[in-house]
Amino acid sequence: MASSWSLLSEEQFLCSICLDVFNDPVSTPCGHNYCKACITHYWDVSDVYQCPVCKERFNKRPDLRVNTTLRELVEEFNMSMRWKKGYHAKPGEVCCDVCIGTKLKALKSCLVCLASYCETHLEPHQRVAALKKHKLIDPVENLEDRMCQKHDKLFELFCRTDQTCVCLMCVNTDHQAHVAVPIEEESRKRKAKMAVMMAEMNQMIKIRSRNVVEIQHSLEISRKDAHENIFDCRKAFTTLLRTIERSQAEVIEKIKEKQKAAEKKAEGFIKDLEQEITELQKKSSKLEKLSNTEDHLHLLQSFPSLSTPEHIKDWSEISVHSDVNKGILETAVSQLMKSLNEEMETFLENTTRLVQRYEVDVTLDPDTAHPKLILSEDGKQVKHGNLWNKLPDRGSNKQRFNRSLIVLGKQGFSSGRFYYEVQVEGKTKWDLGVARETVNRMSTVTLNPVDGYWTLLSLRNQNEYTANAGPGVSISLRQKPQKVGLFVDCAKGLVSFYDVEARSHIYSYTGCTFKGKLYPLFNPCLNDGGENSVPLIICPVTSYTF
């Protein structure tokens, strides 16, 4: 189509009054063409009827009729120009149902005509009064899908009972007793619901985006810590290996020195023995010769000198092996263990300095405390009292534990690492750990990870402890902890308990799944008539020697 109009220019189809492409072109008696509206308005405001181009006057106002031939040419020209300008339908776009040959892109679809129109072919719907009443929408494909196949009517209603679009005939037949509303009404309702869903999704996106940032931050910290830990590990083990190698070299050198001394000593022994052997061989030869003589007088005169004992050593107790390495290995191993212990202590001190970076200031939250718990004014101590405290709105406060003697810390943690210490000295029973923010506080608490608790429980008057891992894990310690350190790594799912003063690890929960925030948990347990009245005390971290 574009090639057939290549020799025509836009100027040939312009109205000389509005200087735009003809719209309903009409011809004057003199042969010039104008838009019908343009020439009509021109003569309405003029005293004479003349042609605006050639100025030919007419005795009376000419009757104007649309030049159908020119109008068709203009329409074809417009279609050609739109095709050139890219108005032709591309793959995936709705095509005009009226265009012949190359299809132009549809501008609107008519739900009455069940057809889609380009800008040119849409013009009658914008001009003809009857067509103006038709419902136009943005162009869509498969308009037949908007028709009821059974009644060949347009879908105008939505059946809420069957959750499907129906026509007016359907409401009077198959859906007569159902709840049906106009499609526009149901669409508005769905849009309102969609708006709520989009708001919720946007909120979820924000939360998850924030979680991504937090995880990335935690991962970056984890990478940094891993790098530092690897460096410290290599440094510590390199030092240990050097200590072992040095000790090995010292032991080998000592063994070599003792062996050298033993060899020198043995050489002296051998020289003396060989000399004695030579002397004994000489005497034996003389005795043999004397024993064969027939000169009895000579035998009697010579025998005394041969029978006189010479200085002969007792070699039965002499050894060069039994004490060569005696005690060297035992002494070396003992010294090595001492050196290794010193190096390990240095390593642990260096390692625990990493924990210091994660120290947090924990304060007890009175809004979560069971009514029988007594908290200090500074929020650092908690113990059990016999009387219920008078608290406002105790029954309606869902933050408060009303069945278990528990109080949480004010500070919650959802990422990163944190560490704090609690003094338990003098107590016979206590419970420490962390809990999810979402745990149920209005009923009896089951302390296990399934319900959102990771805790360590001491057993009354014993050195036995239980990690409430569900089932519980029994732990025996050599001595009662006086101060317990608790370290949490949210990214790794790690909760660890330490005996601070004994510099030892008690127990760790690993591979935990944390959802939401974690809060420090404290349970001083019943005071048992005063035997367990000492409070749990959140104390500042002054040393890192576990």
XYZ file of C-alpha atoms in Angstrom:
546
model
C 0.000 0.000 0.000
C 2.836 2.358 0.834
C 4.387 2.025 -2.613
C 1.142 2.886 -4.458
C 1.059 6.265 -2.747
C 4.726 7.038 -2.977
C 4.187 9.676 -5.703
C 1.490 11.556 -3.754
C 2.293 14.170 -1.171
C 0.338 15.273 1.873
C -0.169 18.787 0.374
C -2.506 17.336 -2.255
C -4.954 16.319 0.475
C -4.824 19.477 2.590
C -7.738 21.876 3.032
C -6.588 25.402 2.146
C -8.626 26.829 5.046
C -7.614 24.635 8.028
C -4.407 23.435 6.375
C -5.149 19.894 7.564
C -6.051 16.697 5.714
C -9.602 16.836 4.340
C -12.445 15.846 6.611
C -15.672 15.202 4.692
C -14.303 16.948 1.575
C -16.752 18.955 -0.584
C -16.231 20.656 -3.980
C -17.317 24.192 -4.951
C -18.721 24.970 -8.424
C -15.286 26.349 -9.372
C -13.721 22.921 -8.699
C -11.794 23.611 -5.495
C -12.087 21.275 -2.493
C -12.491 22.077 1.203
C -13.556 20.417 4.419
C -17.324 20.680 4.644
C -17.154 22.285 8.077
C -14.429 24.728 6.995
C -16.205 26.145 3.925
C -19.561 26.245 5.697
C -18.116 28.323 8.548
C -16.242 30.525 6.026
C -19.494 31.452 4.244
C -21.382 31.786 7.547
C -19.190 34.701 8.577
C -18.786 36.274 5.098
C -21.064 38.763 3.330
C -20.433 37.220 -0.083
C -20.180 33.642 -1.290
C -16.901 33.236 -3.062
C -14.130 30.650 -3.379
C -11.329 31.322 -0.862
C -8.724 30.252 -3.440
C -9.768 31.698 -6.825
C -12.164 34.361 -5.402
C -14.917 33.416 -7.855
C -18.266 34.781 -6.606
C -21.521 32.885 -6.605
C -24.936 34.517 -6.852
C -26.324 32.265 -4.188
C -24.850 29.949 -1.603
C -23.944 26.710 -3.402
C -25.379 23.417 -2.189
C -22.460 21.324 -0.925
C -22.247 17.581 -1.093
C -19.473 15.356 0.159
C -17.120 14.337 -2.616
C -17.226 10.588 -1.964
C -14.439 9.816 -4.406
C -12.098 12.298 -2.784
C -13.127 11.124 0.701
C -12.196 7.531 -0.179
C -8.886 8.742 -1.548
C -8.277 10.713 1.645
C -9.097 7.678 3.763
C -6.705 5.537 1.762
C -4.077 8.241 2.023
C -4.558 8.489 5.801
C -4.231 4.740 6.108
C -1.053 4.849 4.045
C 0.404 7.606 6.211
C -0.494 5.736 9.403
C 1.149 2.613 8.015
C 4.266 4.621 7.231
C 4.274 6.149 10.711
C 4.067 2.751 12.344
C 0.344 2.611 13.049
C 0.157 -0.837 11.469
C -0.512 -3.644 13.883
C 2.567 -5.392 15.213
C 2.680 -8.976 16.510
C 0.697 -9.176 19.730
C -1.328 -6.004 19.047
C -5.054 -5.924 18.241
C -5.791 -5.377 14.539
C -8.586 -3.348 12.969
C -11.325 -5.705 11.767
C -12.304 -3.392 8.880
C -8.929 -2.712 7.270
C -8.339 -4.590 4.025
C -4.827 -5.765 3.205
C -2.347 -4.434 5.744
C -4.109 -4.197 9.088
C -3.716 -1.048 11.155
C -3.551 -1.090 14.928
C -6.964 -0.926 16.572
C -7.688 2.144 18.696
C -10.909 0.882 20.302
C -13.114 -2.218 20.438
C -16.928 -1.968 20.336
C -18.835 -4.320 22.641
C -22.003 -3.853 20.591
C -20.523 -4.400 17.145
C -18.045 -6.940 18.544
C -15.382 -5.458 16.318
C -12.168 -3.487 16.731
C -11.449 -0.289 14.786
C -8.413 1.760 13.817
C -8.560 5.541 14.081
C -10.010 5.927 10.569
C -12.675 3.258 10.833
C -13.594 4.376 14.342
C -14.718 7.754 12.996
C -18.391 6.731 12.420
C -18.684 5.766 16.130
C -17.577 9.288 16.986
C -19.888 10.983 14.493
C -23.110 9.004 14.002
C -25.557 9.507 16.872
C -26.699 5.865 17.011
C -23.117 4.580 17.019
C -22.086 7.034 19.722
C -24.247 5.010 22.149
C -22.147 1.909 21.621
C -19.800 0.918 24.434
C -16.176 1.369 23.427
C -13.261 -0.102 25.369
C -9.520 -0.358 24.895
C -8.780 -2.798 22.081
C -9.041 -6.469 23.028
C -8.835 -9.695 21.087
C -11.376 -12.497 20.988
C -14.434 -10.326 21.503
C -16.546 -13.450 21.050
C -15.322 -14.540 24.493
C -17.409 -11.688 25.874
C -20.539 -13.227 24.425
C -22.705 -15.893 26.011
C -22.355 -18.905 23.694
C -25.749 -20.222 24.746
C -27.830 -17.090 24.226
C -25.549 -15.111 21.903
C -25.825 -12.130 24.231
C -23.175 -9.873 25.726
C -21.981 -10.711 29.237
C -23.395 -7.913 31.384
C -23.746 -9.543 34.823
C -21.602 -11.536 37.231
C -23.094 -14.485 39.106
C -21.590 -14.427 42.594
C -23.111 -17.802 43.358
C -21.275 -19.594 40.555
C -18.475 -17.012 40.244
C -18.939 -16.599 36.492
C -20.003 -13.970 33.956
C -23.544 -14.319 32.588
C -25.906 -12.535 30.179
C -29.393 -11.220 30.926
C -30.974 -14.404 29.532
C -28.866 -16.564 31.855
C -30.246 -14.723 34.901
C -33.754 -15.652 33.847
C -32.902 -19.308 33.217
C -29.945 -21.236 34.643
C -29.039 -18.574 37.230
C -32.538 -17.474 38.186
C -32.151 -18.036 41.939
C -28.537 -16.872 42.067
C -27.068 -13.580 43.213
C -26.099 -11.601 40.130
C -24.711 -8.070 39.961
C -23.550 -5.855 37.084
C -20.078 -6.664 35.875
C -18.980 -3.103 36.642
C -20.085 -3.480 40.283
C -18.241 -6.780 40.724
C -15.231 -5.301 38.955
C -15.168 -2.362 41.395
C -15.397 -4.796 44.296
C -12.560 -6.893 42.908
C -10.486 -3.771 42.273
C -10.988 -2.718 45.891
C -9.903 -6.192 46.988
C -6.964 -6.031 44.605
C -5.973 -2.670 46.068
C -5.885 -4.244 49.538
C -3.938 -7.226 48.190
C -1.478 -4.937 46.421
C -1.016 -2.903 49.596
C -0.377 -6.097 51.547
C 1.986 -7.367 48.871
C 3.824 -4.044 48.783
C 4.196 -4.278 52.553
C 5.417 -7.858 52.212
C 7.840 -6.719 49.511
C 9.138 -3.963 51.792
C 9.569 -6.393 54.679
C 11.299 -8.939 52.490
C 13.458 -6.282 50.887
C 14.439 -5.166 54.366
C 15.091 -8.804 55.272
C 17.290 -9.131 52.195
C 19.282 -6.087 53.291
C 19.550 -7.469 56.828
C 20.610 -10.885 55.573
C 23.143 -9.311 53.218
C 24.433 -7.220 56.113
C 24.591 -10.294 58.353
C 26.314 -12.217 55.570
C 28.858 -9.450 55.185
C 29.510 -9.503 58.935
C 29.695 -13.294 58.799
C 32.223 -13.134 55.966
C 34.293 -10.618 57.862
C 34.150 -12.708 61.030
C 34.951 -15.875 59.081
C 37.978 -14.145 57.562
C 39.114 -13.003 61.006
C 38.440 -16.427 62.516
C 40.389 -18.154 59.745
C 43.257 -15.731 60.278
C 43.194 -16.299 64.058
C 42.838 -20.049 63.567
C 45.798 -20.210 61.236
C 47.824 -18.026 63.551
C 46.932 -20.105 66.610
C 47.534 -23.470 64.984
C 50.719 -22.224 63.328
C 51.923 -21.223 66.777
C 50.894 -24.613 68.177
C 52.604 -26.456 65.340
C 55.758 -24.398 65.801
C 55.682 -25.182 69.504
C 55.325 -28.899 68.744
C 58.032 -28.774 66.079
C 60.351 -26.875 68.396
C 59.694 -29.354 71.197
C 60.222 -32.235 68.761
C 63.528 -30.762 67.610
C 64.659 -30.269 71.214
C 63.756 -33.839 72.166
C 65.506 -35.272 69.091
C 68.605 -33.197 69.836
C 68.664 -34.412 73.417
C 68.259 -38.016 72.294
C 71.073 -37.564 69.771
C 73.337 -36.024 72.416
C 72.660 -38.865 74.843
C 73.171 -41.417 72.094
C 76.481 -39.779 71.197
C 77.560 -39.908 74.831
C 76.468 -43.554 75.023
C 78.456 -44.376 71.904
C 81.561 -42.693 73.335
C 81.120 -44.566 76.591
C 80.611 -47.834 74.719
C 83.757 -47.253 72.707
C 85.732 -46.932 75.968
C 84.160 -50.107 77.326
C 85.000 -51.994 74.135
C 88.621 -50.779 74.226
C 89.030 -51.943 77.816
C 87.354 -55.252 77.052
C 89.533 -55.866 74.021
C 92.646 -55.129 76.132
C 91.485 -57.554 78.825
C 90.724 -60.161 76.156
C 94.289 -59.812 74.796
C 95.804 -60.258 78.273
C 93.559 -63.215 79.020
C 94.415 -64.841 75.688
C 98.169 -64.502 76.475
C 97.741 -66.044 79.937
C 95.560 -68.811 78.510
C 98.276 -69.620 75.945
C 100.926 -69.805 78.691
C 98.707 -71.994 80.843
C 98.069 -74.353 77.939
C 101.821 -74.599 77.232
C 102.661 -75.121 80.890
C 99.984 -77.791 81.225
C 101.705 -79.864 78.504
C 105.207 -79.759 80.036
C 106.844 -82.869 81.564
C 109.112 -80.686 83.660
C 107.340 -80.912 86.911
C 109.721 -78.605 88.705
C 109.243 -75.891 86.047
C 105.456 -76.251 86.302
C 105.530 -75.779 90.063
C 107.883 -72.806 89.819
C 105.897 -71.042 86.998
C 102.320 -71.709 88.093
C 102.218 -69.155 90.940
C 102.882 -66.260 88.564
C 100.222 -67.474 86.144
C 97.606 -68.122 88.807
C 97.950 -64.730 90.443
C 94.675 -62.820 89.478
C 95.121 -59.670 87.487
C 92.864 -56.574 87.768
C 89.712 -57.718 85.978
C 86.491 -55.599 85.910
C 83.034 -56.978 86.636
C 81.144 -56.286 83.389
C 77.857 -57.914 84.426
C 76.249 -54.666 85.649
C 77.552 -52.407 82.914
C 75.029 -51.151 80.271
C 75.030 -48.359 77.724
C 71.316 -48.526 76.763
C 69.030 -48.646 79.753
C 69.249 -44.960 80.716
C 69.977 -43.345 77.342
C 66.445 -41.927 76.771
C 65.099 -42.455 80.253
C 62.760 -39.564 81.191
C 63.409 -37.493 78.061
C 60.095 -38.226 76.349
C 58.051 -37.923 79.556
C 59.673 -34.589 80.405
C 59.276 -33.338 76.845
C 55.577 -34.312 76.648
C 54.934 -32.697 80.024
C 56.651 -29.497 78.935
C 54.843 -29.598 75.575
C 51.450 -29.936 77.253
C 52.292 -26.978 79.434
C 53.273 -24.907 76.405
C 50.184 -25.999 74.481
C 47.944 -25.067 77.382
C 49.544 -21.636 77.504
C 49.077 -21.224 73.767
C 45.454 -22.450 73.974
C 44.708 -19.980 76.745
C 46.135 -17.210 74.592
C 44.081 -18.469 71.647
C 40.883 -18.563 73.704
C 41.522 -15.091 75.036
C 42.030 -13.817 71.491
C 38.929 -15.689 70.296
C 36.695 -14.432 73.077
C 37.638 -10.876 72.257
C 35.481 -11.359 69.160
C 32.478 -11.884 71.424
C 33.086 -8.544 73.082
C 32.062 -6.826 69.872
C 28.583 -8.357 70.210
C 27.929 -7.370 73.813
C 24.462 -5.835 74.222
C 22.902 -3.936 77.074
C 19.892 -5.998 78.133
C 17.161 -4.522 80.342
C 14.141 -6.400 81.707
C 10.742 -5.482 80.266
C 8.201 -5.067 83.108
C 5.289 -5.322 80.657
C 6.200 -8.984 80.052
C 6.890 -9.988 83.662
C 4.686 -12.492 85.505
C 2.782 -10.649 88.290
C 4.721 -12.485 91.037
C 8.117 -11.400 89.746
C 9.925 -8.514 91.422
C 12.119 -6.391 89.157
C 14.748 -3.912 90.290
C 14.334 -0.256 89.374
C 17.223 -0.388 86.921
C 15.699 -3.415 85.188
C 18.793 -5.556 85.760
C 17.551 -7.943 88.496
C 14.567 -10.261 88.892
C 13.404 -12.610 91.642
C 10.248 -14.412 92.708
C 7.893 -12.879 95.250
C 5.039 -14.592 97.111
C 2.382 -11.953 96.374
C 0.768 -10.905 93.121
C 1.735 -7.397 92.127
C -1.123 -5.025 91.433
C -0.705 -4.301 87.761
C -3.002 -2.278 85.470
C -5.003 -4.270 82.906
C -3.242 -7.476 83.850
C -5.895 -9.656 82.249
C -5.876 -7.844 78.917
C -2.116 -7.481 78.576
C -1.200 -10.210 76.097
C 2.467 -9.305 76.424
C 2.629 -10.546 80.009
C 3.327 -14.158 81.016
C 0.479 -15.104 83.361
C 1.252 -18.796 83.973
C 5.069 -19.051 84.002
C 7.570 -17.057 86.066
C 9.139 -15.475 82.985
C 10.216 -11.985 82.009
C 11.728 -10.969 78.691
C 14.295 -8.346 77.852
C 13.162 -5.082 76.288
C 15.604 -5.435 73.432
C 14.700 -7.715 70.515
C 17.078 -8.998 67.856
C 16.228 -10.260 64.364
C 19.681 -10.351 62.805
C 23.366 -10.286 63.609
C 24.925 -11.552 66.850
C 24.532 -10.610 70.499
C 26.044 -11.634 73.831
C 25.232 -10.931 77.474
C 26.029 -12.394 80.897
C 23.794 -13.261 83.847
C 24.935 -13.859 87.418
C 23.351 -17.018 88.915
C 25.566 -17.264 91.993
C 23.676 -18.419 95.092
C 20.639 -19.710 93.204
C 19.476 -23.304 93.404
C 17.351 -23.172 90.286
C 17.021 -20.895 87.279
C 16.162 -20.863 83.595
C 17.875 -18.726 80.940
C 17.682 -18.468 77.164
C 15.928 -16.658 74.325
C 12.359 -16.716 73.011
C 10.536 -15.679 69.858
C 8.485 -12.513 70.001
C 5.382 -14.460 68.936
C 5.349 -17.061 71.764
C 2.037 -17.626 73.556
C 2.284 -15.935 76.959
C -1.280 -16.458 78.159
C -1.055 -20.175 78.941
C 1.328 -22.711 80.440
C 4.673 -22.483 78.666
C 6.457 -25.493 77.156
C 10.095 -24.588 76.890
C 11.303 -26.145 73.645
C 12.389 -24.900 70.216
C 9.143 -26.049 68.571
C 7.251 -23.484 70.660
C 9.909 -20.805 70.159
C 12.137 -21.262 73.236
C 15.857 -22.074 73.409
C 16.731 -22.382 77.096
C 19.061 -23.941 79.684
C 17.587 -25.113 83.006
C 19.509 -25.783 86.215
C 18.367 -28.652 88.448
C 17.850 -27.986 92.139
C 20.934 -28.392 94.359
C 22.833 -30.442 91.795
C 25.435 -29.900 89.146
C 22.996 -31.283 86.599
C 21.551 -29.109 83.870
C 19.057 -29.623 81.067
C 18.938 -28.106 77.596
C 15.231 -28.044 76.776
C 15.753 -29.273 73.231
C 12.564 -31.403 73.240
C 13.475 -34.033 74.366
C 15.729 -32.546 76.996
C 19.493 -33.052 76.937
C 21.123 -33.731 80.328
C 24.419 -31.952 80.991
C 26.833 -32.683 83.870
C 29.282 -30.006 84.950
C 32.211 -30.288 87.353
C 31.081 -27.222 89.234
C 28.111 -24.893 89.368
C 28.396 -21.841 87.130
C 28.425 -18.553 88.989
C 27.963 -16.516 85.860
C 26.418 -17.707 82.595
C 27.226 -16.148 79.225
C 24.734 -16.432 76.365
C 25.756 -15.895 72.731
C 23.352 -15.893 69.746
C 24.186 -15.853 66.042
C 20.906 -15.238 64.192
C 22.338 -15.946 60.742
C 23.842 -19.305 61.756
C 20.902 -20.323 63.958
C 23.210 -20.692 66.987
C 22.409 -20.291 70.697
C 25.373 -21.046 73.026
C 25.691 -21.086 76.814
C 29.026 -20.663 78.633
C 30.333 -20.906 82.192
C 32.151 -17.571 82.250
C 34.393 -18.110 85.269
C 35.248 -21.722 84.430
C 36.043 -20.630 80.881
C 34.064 -23.543 79.480
C 31.297 -24.235 77.020
C 28.071 -25.669 78.480
C 25.747 -26.323 75.513
C 24.814 -25.035 72.052
C 21.621 -25.183 70.011
C 22.649 -25.381 66.355
C 20.771 -25.199 63.051
C 17.931 -23.231 64.648
C 15.278 -21.480 62.561
C 14.443 -18.040 63.915
C 11.339 -16.220 62.698
C 10.917 -12.592 63.708
C 12.664 -11.105 66.710
C 14.365 -12.976 69.560
C 14.187 -11.702 73.142
C 16.384 -12.661 76.122
C 14.406 -14.843 78.581
C 14.808 -14.972 82.372
C 13.112 -17.308 84.881
C 14.363 -17.003 88.504
C 12.047 -19.943 89.502
C 10.231 -20.221 92.830
C 12.048 -18.856 95.886
C 11.395 -22.138 97.750
C 10.859 -20.512 101.107
C 13.935 -18.364 100.773
C 16.370 -21.024 99.556
C 16.221 -19.642 96.019
C 15.500 -16.012 96.813
C 18.686 -14.634 95.247
C 17.845 -12.710 92.059
C 19.106 -13.297 88.568
C 21.365 -10.343 87.768
C 22.198 -9.054 84.317
C 25.775 -7.953 84.795
C 28.162 -5.999 82.582
C 30.638 -8.050 80.602
C 33.976 -7.338 82.242
C 36.056 -10.257 81.002
C 35.992 -12.733 78.178
C 37.753 -15.792 79.440
C 35.394 -18.669 78.701
